[in-house]
Amino acid sequence: MPPPPVLPPASLWRSELRRLLEVIALVGLVVTQPLLDVLGRSPDFFLFHRAGRGDILLLVALIAVAPTVPFALLGTLSRLAGRAARAAVHTLVVGLLLAALAVQVGRHTTPLRGVPLLLAAGLAGAAGAAAHRRWRGPRRVLRVAAVGPPVFVGLFLFASPASAVVLPRGHAGAAGVAGAGVHPPVVMIVLDELPLVSLLGPDGRIDADRYPHFAELARGSTWYRNATGVSGWTPYALPAMLTGRYPAKPLAPHYSQYPDNLFTALGGLYEIRAEESITRLCPPSRCEQPVSPEQGLGVLLRESGKLLRQVTAPVDGRIDPEDSYRELTRAEAGLDAAEPVPADPKFRWDTLDDNQPARFTSFLAGLRPSSRPTLHFLHLLMPHSPWAYLPSGAHYAAPEDLPNDGAGWVDLARQRHLAQLGYTDRLIGEVLRTLRATGLYDRALILVTADHGVSFTRDWQGRGMDAISHAAGQVAWVPMFVKEPGQRAGRVDDRNWEHVDLLPTIADETHMRIPWRMEGRSARQPPRRQTDKRFYDRPGEPVIFPGGVPSRPAWPAPSPLVGTRVGDRPSGGTAKVANLDAFRAVDPAHGELPALVWGTLPASVPDGTMLAVAVNGTIGAVVPVVPRDEGGRRFAALLPDDRLFTAGANRLDVYQVGADGALRRLTLS
């Protein structure tokens, strides 16, 4: 048999180029397009991480090029084994990439998930590979589709909301005009993802037992109880607050897109000290923002990798870069103490102060009187997820893949949110203490609010339109406190406040005239006549729903077992605790506690069975066994009382609670 014909070098390289183009096309559809689509719609991702233009361009280049490199190297190596091996390897690569593409398409167009979706995608990939090997048509289509990655990059750079961050345009914002009257210092704190109802007690007032400092703030300010944000997404909600205009277009929260805002309005007269987080509305000509979260190409690559795993997974995932928005602690940022230790025996600030968010520390250090009117602005991602703090300020670790919705999980999410809100209350107390110590409290206009809330209603958890439709009272209504200069007594105002009213109110209180048309209404004006609320899931498309102060939902009462002591109980059954080792050497002085316990259970434990989790003989939480999910038959419990823990070795016990209330201790591993 004669040997197979040997292709001339030119034909060989043309063949390799065609194969490379096919791989480029498929990698572009599997990796480049979905990842740049998510990042392009999330300019706040780059703003939060303070990414420079060079870092963003390099990240985009890597997303467009790097995934193709391993396949190109594999093809080059396979050539050493001969033409048949090279063709087989290429067909295998095409089949795998088509299967990966089928996973993404199937997740969006079919009800299949998990293993069934993987099997269906595998069959689709095999069929596609066979068609690719047999017919020229699919190969030609793929080669034409190789123009995809450059097109995806171009759309990201020039047409996506994130393009404003990469290629900012002019930012000459209009300055306000100073009027007659005193121009008081302004202290403005915008918290994040804080529903008003989370602060309320059963009587509809601020729960002073759980949140004493929010209650203190309410006693000395005007509390606008019927206040709502205008969007569940910070990049739309915060610009509306600082411009006095409803969201009209899907713009990046950047000074080039919103040149007229609070910072430019006051910046002609006021000194600006701004600590922004996932916006960059204060232009460099007005202020610099020294405190930054972890930044640089390394963190962009790491977080982009997490997003890619969600994009390509055969299960549903919440593709939201905001999941990576964790405030650095003061210790992580390397900041020195901004304040002496307060005499507060209830709050171990002397040992837990390193857990204080770095952005908050910098803001606190700047609360000093000045000869020039000053705006002190802080947007703090608290009590926003990821939830990691106890009310005392102690930090705890948690797995990233715990669900936030569904039976049992939504209750755990709410408990973690409320615990972090307790810590946020401590931070508000530090602000009030500092303002009084420096003499700013009486002189300043003080505003404390949040950009939006979040729903903890089962099956409607979150802050999108589904949550608004079923739990608007948790998503739209937020705390809104305004303390005027010299104000002593608190009062409640139930006017229909919407967050576009914030800038007009600040303008009136500071005697500044805003040189652009605002859609909000100052609190010094008569209340608006209409009672309906506007909420924007998409800019320019308001959703109208009835107004009125919401009441606190009827959340489940804590189990009567919590706080009780447990003696010897019979054992039976097993459980695996993922962080069991953390209980062997606990050091509360370092501000880290194993306050979240999670693990798995055997199938013999029925769904709905209650588990009691005890530390050193005291029950700290009672949680249900939830149905199996992608992570197995899991359970998780939050132990918010750090008094359960002692220095050194701590004993952890998990008990199965019988129908009659009897406890049976599980053997832990």
PDB file of N, CA, C and O in Angstrom, residues 502-569:
ATOM      1  N   LEU A 502     -33.625  63.346  47.557  1.00  0.00           N
ATOM      2  CA  LEU A 502     -32.469  63.541  48.433  1.00  0.00           C
ATOM      3  C   LEU A 502     -31.662  64.787  48.060  1.00  0.00           C
ATOM      4  O   LEU A 502     -31.379  65.638  48.911  1.00  0.00           O
ATOM      5  N   LEU A 503     -31.288  64.911  46.801  1.00  0.00           N
ATOM      6  CA  LEU A 503     -30.480  66.067  46.396  1.00  0.00           C
ATOM      7  C   LEU A 503     -31.238  67.387  46.552  1.00  0.00           C
ATOM      8  O   LEU A 503     -30.667  68.367  47.055  1.00  0.00           O
ATOM      9  N   PRO A 504     -32.515  67.478  46.148  1.00  0.00           N
ATOM     10  CA  PRO A 504     -33.233  68.732  46.398  1.00  0.00           C
ATOM     11  C   PRO A 504     -33.281  69.112  47.882  1.00  0.00           C
ATOM     12  O   PRO A 504     -33.186  70.298  48.222  1.00  0.00           O
ATOM     13  N   THR A 505     -33.400  68.113  48.746  1.00  0.00           N
ATOM     14  CA  THR A 505     -33.432  68.389  50.179  1.00  0.00           C
ATOM     15  C   THR A 505     -32.079  68.901  50.657  1.00  0.00           C
ATOM     16  O   THR A 505     -32.003  69.878  51.422  1.00  0.00           O
ATOM     17  N   ILE A 506     -31.003  68.269  50.215  1.00  0.00           N
ATOM     18  CA  ILE A 506     -29.666  68.728  50.593  1.00  0.00           C
ATOM     19  C   ILE A 506     -29.430  70.147  50.085  1.00  0.00           C
ATOM     20  O   ILE A 506     -28.865  71.000  50.793  1.00  0.00           O
ATOM     21  N   ALA A 507     -29.868  70.434  48.870  1.00  0.00           N
ATOM     22  CA  ALA A 507     -29.676  71.771  48.303  1.00  0.00           C
ATOM     23  C   ALA A 507     -30.368  72.829  49.158  1.00  0.00           C
ATOM     24  O   ALA A 507     -29.800  73.895  49.436  1.00  0.00           O
ATOM     25  N   ASP A 508     -31.599  72.545  49.587  1.00  0.00           N
ATOM     26  CA  ASP A 508     -32.309  73.518  50.414  1.00  0.00           C
ATOM     27  C   ASP A 508     -31.646  73.687  51.776  1.00  0.00           C
ATOM     28  O   ASP A 508     -31.532  74.805  52.296  1.00  0.00           O
ATOM     29  N   GLU A 509     -31.193  72.599  52.358  1.00  0.00           N
ATOM     30  CA  GLU A 509     -30.602  72.669  53.697  1.00  0.00           C
ATOM     31  C   GLU A 509     -29.235  73.361  53.681  1.00  0.00           C
ATOM     32  O   GLU A 509     -28.808  73.923  54.691  1.00  0.00           O
ATOM     33  N   THR A 510     -28.543  73.303  52.539  1.00  0.00           N
ATOM     34  CA  THR A 510     -27.212  73.926  52.453  1.00  0.00           C
ATOM     35  C   THR A 510     -27.250  75.284  51.746  1.00  0.00           C
ATOM     36  O   THR A 510     -26.199  75.889  51.531  1.00  0.00           O
ATOM     37  N   HIS A 511     -28.458  75.722  51.359  1.00  0.00           N
ATOM     38  CA  HIS A 511     -28.624  77.011  50.673  1.00  0.00           C
ATOM     39  C   HIS A 511     -27.810  77.067  49.376  1.00  0.00           C
ATOM     40  O   HIS A 511     -27.087  78.021  49.100  1.00  0.00           O
ATOM     41  N   MET A 512     -27.944  75.986  48.602  1.00  0.00           N
ATOM     42  CA  MET A 512     -27.296  75.914  47.292  1.00  0.00           C
ATOM     43  C   MET A 512     -28.378  75.781  46.219  1.00  0.00           C
ATOM     44  O   MET A 512     -29.360  75.052  46.401  1.00  0.00           O
ATOM     45  N   ARG A 513     -28.176  76.476  45.100  1.00  0.00           N
ATOM     46  CA  ARG A 513     -29.109  76.355  43.981  1.00  0.00           C
ATOM     47  C   ARG A 513     -28.527  75.393  42.958  1.00  0.00           C
ATOM     48  O   ARG A 513     -27.412  75.584  42.479  1.00  0.00           O
ATOM     49  N   ILE A 514     -29.286  74.352  42.629  1.00  0.00           N
ATOM     50  CA  ILE A 514     -28.822  73.330  41.677  1.00  0.00           C
ATOM     51  C   ILE A 514     -29.147  73.804  40.262  1.00  0.00           C
ATOM     52  O   ILE A 514     -30.307  74.094  39.945  1.00  0.00           O
ATOM     53  N   PRO A 515     -28.154  73.869  39.375  1.00  0.00           N
ATOM     54  CA  PRO A 515     -28.372  74.463  38.049  1.00  0.00           C
ATOM     55  C   PRO A 515     -28.883  73.480  36.999  1.00  0.00           C
ATOM     56  O   PRO A 515     -28.649  73.690  35.808  1.00  0.00           O
ATOM     57  N   TRP A 516     -29.548  72.424  37.378  1.00  0.00           N
ATOM     58  CA  TRP A 516     -30.178  71.538  36.396  1.00  0.00           C
ATOM     59  C   TRP A 516     -31.548  71.127  36.925  1.00  0.00           C
ATOM     60  O   TRP A 516     -31.825  71.206  38.122  1.00  0.00           O
ATOM     61  N   ARG A 517     -32.388  70.688  36.029  1.00  0.00           N
ATOM     62  CA  ARG A 517     -33.747  70.303  36.396  1.00  0.00           C
ATOM     63  C   ARG A 517     -33.732  68.970  37.135  1.00  0.00           C
ATOM     64  O   ARG A 517     -33.179  67.991  36.651  1.00  0.00           O
ATOM     65  N   MET A 518     -34.336  68.959  38.296  1.00  0.00           N
ATOM     66  CA  MET A 518     -34.434  67.731  39.086  1.00  0.00           C
ATOM     67  C   MET A 518     -35.884  67.268  39.126  1.00  0.00           C
ATOM     68  O   MET A 518     -36.815  68.073  39.066  1.00  0.00           O
ATOM     69  N   GLU A 519     -36.057  65.952  39.234  1.00  0.00           N
ATOM     70  CA  GLU A 519     -37.403  65.374  39.282  1.00  0.00           C
ATOM     71  C   GLU A 519     -37.845  65.084  40.711  1.00  0.00           C
ATOM     72  O   GLU A 519     -38.986  64.687  40.934  1.00  0.00           O
ATOM     73  N   GLY A 520     -36.937  65.268  41.669  1.00  0.00           N
ATOM     74  CA  GLY A 520     -37.286  65.063  43.064  1.00  0.00           C
ATOM     75  C   GLY A 520     -37.907  66.299  43.689  1.00  0.00           C
ATOM     76  O   GLY A 520     -38.000  67.368  43.065  1.00  0.00           O
ATOM     77  N   ARG A 521     -38.298  66.158  44.938  1.00  0.00           N
ATOM     78  CA  ARG A 521     -39.007  67.216  45.649  1.00  0.00           C
ATOM     79  C   ARG A 521     -38.385  67.376  47.023  1.00  0.00           C
ATOM     80  O   ARG A 521     -38.301  66.417  47.791  1.00  0.00           O
ATOM     81  N   SER A 522     -37.955  68.575  47.367  1.00  0.00           N
ATOM     82  CA  SER A 522     -37.315  68.822  48.647  1.00  0.00           C
ATOM     83  C   SER A 522     -38.290  68.582  49.788  1.00  0.00           C
ATOM     84  O   SER A 522     -39.493  68.846  49.685  1.00  0.00           O
ATOM     85  N   ALA A 523     -37.746  68.095  50.904  1.00  0.00           N
ATOM     86  CA  ALA A 523     -38.570  67.891  52.092  1.00  0.00           C
ATOM     87  C   ALA A 523     -39.049  69.206  52.681  1.00  0.00           C
ATOM     88  O   ALA A 523     -39.956  69.218  53.524  1.00  0.00           O
ATOM     89  N   ARG A 524     -38.469  70.330  52.270  1.00  0.00           N
ATOM     90  CA  ARG A 524     -38.944  71.638  52.731  1.00  0.00           C
ATOM     91  C   ARG A 524     -40.160  72.108  51.946  1.00  0.00           C
ATOM     92  O   ARG A 524     -40.796  73.082  52.317  1.00  0.00           O
ATOM     93  N   GLN A 525     -40.467  71.427  50.864  1.00  0.00           N
ATOM     94  CA  GLN A 525     -41.655  71.745  50.081  1.00  0.00           C
ATOM     95  C   GLN A 525     -42.836  70.920  50.593  1.00  0.00           C
ATOM     96  O   GLN A 525     -42.657  69.921  51.303  1.00  0.00           O
ATOM     97  N   PRO A 526     -44.049  71.300  50.235  1.00  0.00           N
ATOM     98  CA  PRO A 526     -45.204  70.457  50.594  1.00  0.00           C
ATOM     99  C   PRO A 526     -45.053  69.066  49.989  1.00  0.00           C
ATOM    100  O   PRO A 526     -44.458  68.899  48.919  1.00  0.00           O
ATOM    101  N   PRO A 527     -45.570  68.040  50.652  1.00  0.00           N
ATOM    102  CA  PRO A 527     -45.445  66.671  50.122  1.00  0.00           C
ATOM    103  C   PRO A 527     -46.091  66.536  48.753  1.00  0.00           C
ATOM    104  O   PRO A 527     -47.035  67.263  48.414  1.00  0.00           O
ATOM    105  N   ARG A 528     -45.564  65.618  47.952  1.00  0.00           N
ATOM    106  CA  ARG A 528     -46.185  65.356  46.650  1.00  0.00           C
ATOM    107  C   ARG A 528     -47.581  64.767  46.865  1.00  0.00           C
ATOM    108  O   ARG A 528     -47.834  64.059  47.849  1.00  0.00           O
ATOM    109  N   ARG A 529     -48.460  65.048  45.942  1.00  0.00           N
ATOM    110  CA  ARG A 529     -49.856  64.631  46.106  1.00  0.00           C
ATOM    111  C   ARG A 529     -50.053  63.144  45.860  1.00  0.00           C
ATOM    112  O   ARG A 529     -50.819  62.490  46.547  1.00  0.00           O
ATOM    113  N   GLN A 530     -49.393  62.609  44.848  1.00  0.00           N
ATOM    114  CA  GLN A 530     -49.607  61.204  44.548  1.00  0.00           C
ATOM    115  C   GLN A 530     -48.963  60.334  45.620  1.00  0.00           C
ATOM    116  O   GLN A 530     -47.932  60.676  46.190  1.00  0.00           O
ATOM    117  N   THR A 531     -49.588  59.205  45.868  1.00  0.00           N
ATOM    118  CA  THR A 531     -49.086  58.282  46.894  1.00  0.00           C
ATOM    119  C   THR A 531     -48.384  57.078  46.294  1.00  0.00           C
ATOM    120  O   THR A 531     -47.717  56.336  47.019  1.00  0.00           O
ATOM    121  N   ASP A 532     -48.529  56.859  44.982  1.00  0.00           N
ATOM    122  CA  ASP A 532     -47.899  55.702  44.349  1.00  0.00           C
ATOM    123  C   ASP A 532     -46.385  55.858  44.308  1.00  0.00           C
ATOM    124  O   ASP A 532     -45.848  56.970  44.352  1.00  0.00           O
ATOM    125  N   LYS A 533     -45.719  54.720  44.195  1.00  0.00           N
ATOM    126  CA  LYS A 533     -44.259  54.671  44.138  1.00  0.00           C
ATOM    127  C   LYS A 533     -43.796  54.279  42.742  1.00  0.00           C
ATOM    128  O   LYS A 533     -44.465  53.525  42.024  1.00  0.00           O
ATOM    129  N   ARG A 534     -42.596  54.774  42.393  1.00  0.00           N
ATOM    130  CA  ARG A 534     -41.962  54.379  41.130  1.00  0.00           C
ATOM    131  C   ARG A 534     -40.719  53.555  41.448  1.00  0.00           C
ATOM    132  O   ARG A 534     -39.916  53.937  42.310  1.00  0.00           O
ATOM    133  N   PHE A 535     -40.575  52.474  40.720  1.00  0.00           N
ATOM    134  CA  PHE A 535     -39.409  51.606  40.908  1.00  0.00           C
ATOM    135  C   PHE A 535     -38.938  51.154  39.539  1.00  0.00           C
ATOM    136  O   PHE A 535     -39.753  50.838  38.666  1.00  0.00           O
ATOM    137  N   TYR A 536     -37.611  51.162  39.360  1.00  0.00           N
ATOM    138  CA  TYR A 536     -37.043  50.892  38.035  1.00  0.00           C
ATOM    139  C   TYR A 536     -36.169  49.646  38.092  1.00  0.00           C
ATOM    140  O   TYR A 536     -35.088  49.670  38.670  1.00  0.00           O
ATOM    141  N   ASP A 537     -36.665  48.566  37.496  1.00  0.00           N
ATOM    142  CA  ASP A 537     -35.783  47.430  37.271  1.00  0.00           C
ATOM    143  C   ASP A 537     -34.956  47.679  36.020  1.00  0.00           C
ATOM    144  O   ASP A 537     -33.812  47.266  35.935  1.00  0.00           O
ATOM    145  N   ARG A 538     -35.570  48.385  35.077  1.00  0.00           N
ATOM    146  CA  ARG A 538     -34.880  48.819  33.865  1.00  0.00           C
ATOM    147  C   ARG A 538     -35.054  50.328  33.735  1.00  0.00           C
ATOM    148  O   ARG A 538     -36.157  50.850  33.908  1.00  0.00           O
ATOM    149  N   PRO A 539     -33.981  51.047  33.446  1.00  0.00           N
ATOM    150  CA  PRO A 539     -34.093  52.503  33.302  1.00  0.00           C
ATOM    151  C   PRO A 539     -35.120  52.880  32.242  1.00  0.00           C
ATOM    152  O   PRO A 539     -35.226  52.236  31.195  1.00  0.00           O
ATOM    153  N   GLY A 540     -35.863  53.922  32.538  1.00  0.00           N
ATOM    154  CA  GLY A 540     -36.857  54.401  31.598  1.00  0.00           C
ATOM    155  C   GLY A 540     -38.148  53.630  31.596  1.00  0.00           C
ATOM    156  O   GLY A 540     -39.074  53.977  30.853  1.00  0.00           O
ATOM    157  N   GLU A 541     -38.247  52.568  32.412  1.00  0.00           N
ATOM    158  CA  GLU A 541     -39.448  51.733  32.455  1.00  0.00           C
ATOM    159  C   GLU A 541     -39.939  51.626  33.895  1.00  0.00           C
ATOM    160  O   GLU A 541     -39.736  50.610  34.562  1.00  0.00           O
ATOM    161  N   PRO A 542     -40.586  52.665  34.405  1.00  0.00           N
ATOM    162  CA  PRO A 542     -41.013  52.632  35.805  1.00  0.00           C
ATOM    163  C   PRO A 542     -42.122  51.619  36.043  1.00  0.00           C
ATOM    164  O   PRO A 542     -43.019  51.447  35.211  1.00  0.00           O
ATOM    165  N   VAL A 543     -42.035  50.960  37.180  1.00  0.00           N
ATOM    166  CA  VAL A 543     -43.102  50.090  37.659  1.00  0.00           C
ATOM    167  C   VAL A 543     -43.786  50.837  38.797  1.00  0.00           C
ATOM    168  O   VAL A 543     -43.129  51.308  39.726  1.00  0.00           O
ATOM    169  N   ILE A 544     -45.094  50.963  38.728  1.00  0.00           N
ATOM    170  CA  ILE A 544     -45.851  51.732  39.709  1.00  0.00           C
ATOM    171  C   ILE A 544     -46.526  50.771  40.685  1.00  0.00           C
ATOM    172  O   ILE A 544     -47.153  49.790  40.265  1.00  0.00           O
ATOM    173  N   PHE A 545     -46.381  51.048  41.982  1.00  0.00           N
ATOM    174  CA  PHE A 545     -47.080  50.242  42.981  1.00  0.00           C
ATOM    175  C   PHE A 545     -47.492  51.141  44.138  1.00  0.00           C
ATOM    176  O   PHE A 545     -46.955  52.240  44.312  1.00  0.00           O
ATOM    177  N   PRO A 546     -48.457  50.697  44.945  1.00  0.00           N
ATOM    178  CA  PRO A 546     -49.002  51.573  45.999  1.00  0.00           C
ATOM    179  C   PRO A 546     -47.964  51.919  47.054  1.00  0.00           C
ATOM    180  O   PRO A 546     -47.061  51.135  47.355  1.00  0.00           O
ATOM    181  N   GLY A 547     -48.111  53.119  47.624  1.00  0.00           N
ATOM    182  CA  GLY A 547     -47.246  53.553  48.702  1.00  0.00           C
ATOM    183  C   GLY A 547     -47.802  53.169  50.056  1.00  0.00           C
ATOM    184  O   GLY A 547     -48.762  52.400  50.169  1.00  0.00           O
ATOM    185  N   GLY A 548     -47.213  53.730  51.118  1.00  0.00           N
ATOM    186  CA  GLY A 548     -47.636  53.418  52.479  1.00  0.00           C
ATOM    187  C   GLY A 548     -46.526  52.734  53.252  1.00  0.00           C
ATOM    188  O   GLY A 548     -45.772  51.929  52.695  1.00  0.00           O
ATOM    189  N   VAL A 549     -46.419  53.050  54.534  1.00  0.00           N
ATOM    190  CA  VAL A 549     -45.346  52.498  55.358  1.00  0.00           C
ATOM    191  C   VAL A 549     -45.549  50.992  55.525  1.00  0.00           C
ATOM    192  O   VAL A 549     -46.627  50.551  55.944  1.00  0.00           O
ATOM    193  N   PRO A 550     -44.557  50.164  55.197  1.00  0.00           N
ATOM    194  CA  PRO A 550     -44.737  48.710  55.319  1.00  0.00           C
ATOM    195  C   PRO A 550     -44.633  48.268  56.776  1.00  0.00           C
ATOM    196  O   PRO A 550     -44.010  48.923  57.605  1.00  0.00           O
ATOM    197  N   SER A 551     -45.266  47.153  57.077  1.00  0.00           N
ATOM    198  CA  SER A 551     -45.135  46.541  58.397  1.00  0.00           C
ATOM    199  C   SER A 551     -44.143  45.397  58.326  1.00  0.00           C
ATOM    200  O   SER A 551     -43.905  44.825  57.255  1.00  0.00           O
ATOM    201  N   ARG A 552     -43.557  45.057  59.455  1.00  0.00           N
ATOM    202  CA  ARG A 552     -42.560  43.993  59.478  1.00  0.00           C
ATOM    203  C   ARG A 552     -43.210  42.649  59.173  1.00  0.00           C
ATOM    204  O   ARG A 552     -44.271  42.327  59.730  1.00  0.00           O
ATOM    205  N   PRO A 553     -42.629  41.846  58.279  1.00  0.00           N
ATOM    206  CA  PRO A 553     -43.205  40.525  57.994  1.00  0.00           C
ATOM    207  C   PRO A 553     -43.220  39.646  59.246  1.00  0.00           C
ATOM    208  O   PRO A 553     -42.445  39.847  60.179  1.00  0.00           O
ATOM    209  N   ALA A 554     -44.095  38.681  59.244  1.00  0.00           N
ATOM    210  CA  ALA A 554     -44.191  37.738  60.363  1.00  0.00           C
ATOM    211  C   ALA A 554     -43.134  36.651  60.181  1.00  0.00           C
ATOM    212  O   ALA A 554     -43.422  35.549  59.696  1.00  0.00           O
ATOM    213  N   TRP A 555     -41.909  36.967  60.555  1.00  0.00           N
ATOM    214  CA  TRP A 555     -40.842  35.998  60.430  1.00  0.00           C
ATOM    215  C   TRP A 555     -40.951  34.939  61.525  1.00  0.00           C
ATOM    216  O   TRP A 555     -41.486  35.202  62.615  1.00  0.00           O
ATOM    217  N   PRO A 556     -40.440  33.734  61.281  1.00  0.00           N
ATOM    218  CA  PRO A 556     -40.548  32.662  62.286  1.00  0.00           C
ATOM    219  C   PRO A 556     -39.879  33.056  63.595  1.00  0.00           C
ATOM    220  O   PRO A 556     -38.809  33.677  63.612  1.00  0.00           O
ATOM    221  N   ALA A 557     -40.535  32.691  64.692  1.00  0.00           N
ATOM    222  CA  ALA A 557     -39.967  32.963  66.016  1.00  0.00           C
ATOM    223  C   ALA A 557     -38.823  31.996  66.278  1.00  0.00           C
ATOM    224  O   ALA A 557     -38.819  30.867  65.787  1.00  0.00           O
ATOM    225  N   PRO A 558     -37.807  32.401  67.049  1.00  0.00           N
ATOM    226  CA  PRO A 558     -36.723  31.485  67.366  1.00  0.00           C
ATOM    227  C   PRO A 558     -37.215  30.288  68.167  1.00  0.00           C
ATOM    228  O   PRO A 558     -38.200  30.378  68.907  1.00  0.00           O
ATOM    229  N   SER A 559     -36.544  29.168  68.005  1.00  0.00           N
ATOM    230  CA  SER A 559     -36.912  27.954  68.732  1.00  0.00           C
ATOM    231  C   SER A 559     -36.699  28.160  70.228  1.00  0.00           C
ATOM    232  O   SER A 559     -35.714  28.775  70.655  1.00  0.00           O
ATOM    233  N   PRO A 560     -37.618  27.657  71.060  1.00  0.00           N
ATOM    234  CA  PRO A 560     -37.425  27.765  72.519  1.00  0.00           C
ATOM    235  C   PRO A 560     -36.208  27.003  73.017  1.00  0.00           C
ATOM    236  O   PRO A 560     -35.770  27.206  74.152  1.00  0.00           O
ATOM    237  N   LEU A 561     -35.644  26.129  72.180  1.00  0.00           N
ATOM    238  CA  LEU A 561     -34.446  25.393  72.591  1.00  0.00           C
ATOM    239  C   LEU A 561     -33.200  26.279  72.614  1.00  0.00           C
ATOM    240  O   LEU A 561     -32.233  25.974  73.322  1.00  0.00           O
ATOM    241  N   VAL A 562     -33.217  27.371  71.826  1.00  0.00           N
ATOM    242  CA  VAL A 562     -32.036  28.231  71.744  1.00  0.00           C
ATOM    243  C   VAL A 562     -31.758  28.850  73.117  1.00  0.00           C
ATOM    244  O   VAL A 562     -32.647  29.425  73.752  1.00  0.00           O
ATOM    245  N   GLY A 563     -30.520  28.714  73.555  1.00  0.00           N
ATOM    246  CA  GLY A 563     -30.113  29.250  74.848  1.00  0.00           C
ATOM    247  C   GLY A 563     -30.200  28.268  75.994  1.00  0.00           C
ATOM    248  O   GLY A 563     -29.742  28.576  77.102  1.00  0.00           O
ATOM    249  N   THR A 564     -30.795  27.077  75.754  1.00  0.00           N
ATOM    250  CA  THR A 564     -30.911  26.090  76.830  1.00  0.00           C
ATOM    251  C   THR A 564     -29.648  25.245  76.920  1.00  0.00           C
ATOM    252  O   THR A 564     -28.926  25.050  75.937  1.00  0.00           O
ATOM    253  N   ARG A 565     -29.390  24.754  78.111  1.00  0.00           N
ATOM    254  CA  ARG A 565     -28.244  23.882  78.348  1.00  0.00           C
ATOM    255  C   ARG A 565     -28.631  22.443  78.023  1.00  0.00           C
ATOM    256  O   ARG A 565     -29.779  22.022  78.207  1.00  0.00           O
ATOM    257  N   VAL A 566     -27.647  21.688  77.540  1.00  0.00           N
ATOM    258  CA  VAL A 566     -27.875  20.301  77.162  1.00  0.00           C
ATOM    259  C   VAL A 566     -26.938  19.406  77.954  1.00  0.00           C
ATOM    260  O   VAL A 566     -25.719  19.626  77.957  1.00  0.00           O
ATOM    261  N   GLY A 567     -27.506  18.415  78.643  1.00  0.00           N
ATOM    262  CA  GLY A 567     -26.683  17.448  79.354  1.00  0.00           C
ATOM    263  C   GLY A 567     -26.398  16.243  78.483  1.00  0.00           C
ATOM    264  O   GLY A 567     -26.441  16.313  77.249  1.00  0.00           O
ATOM    265  N   ASP A 568     -26.110  15.128  79.101  1.00  0.00           N
ATOM    266  CA  ASP A 568     -25.853  13.896  78.349  1.00  0.00           C
ATOM    267  C   ASP A 568     -27.118  13.434  77.647  1.00  0.00           C
ATOM    268  O   ASP A 568     -28.197  13.379  78.245  1.00  0.00           O
ATOM    269  N   ARG A 569     -26.991  13.100  76.380  1.00  0.00           N
ATOM    270  CA  ARG A 569     -28.110  12.602  75.587  1.00  0.00           C
ATOM    271  C   ARG A 569     -27.667  11.358  74.834  1.00  0.00           C
ATOM    272  O   ARG A 569     -26.479  11.208  74.500  1.00  0.00           O
TER     273      ARG A 569
END
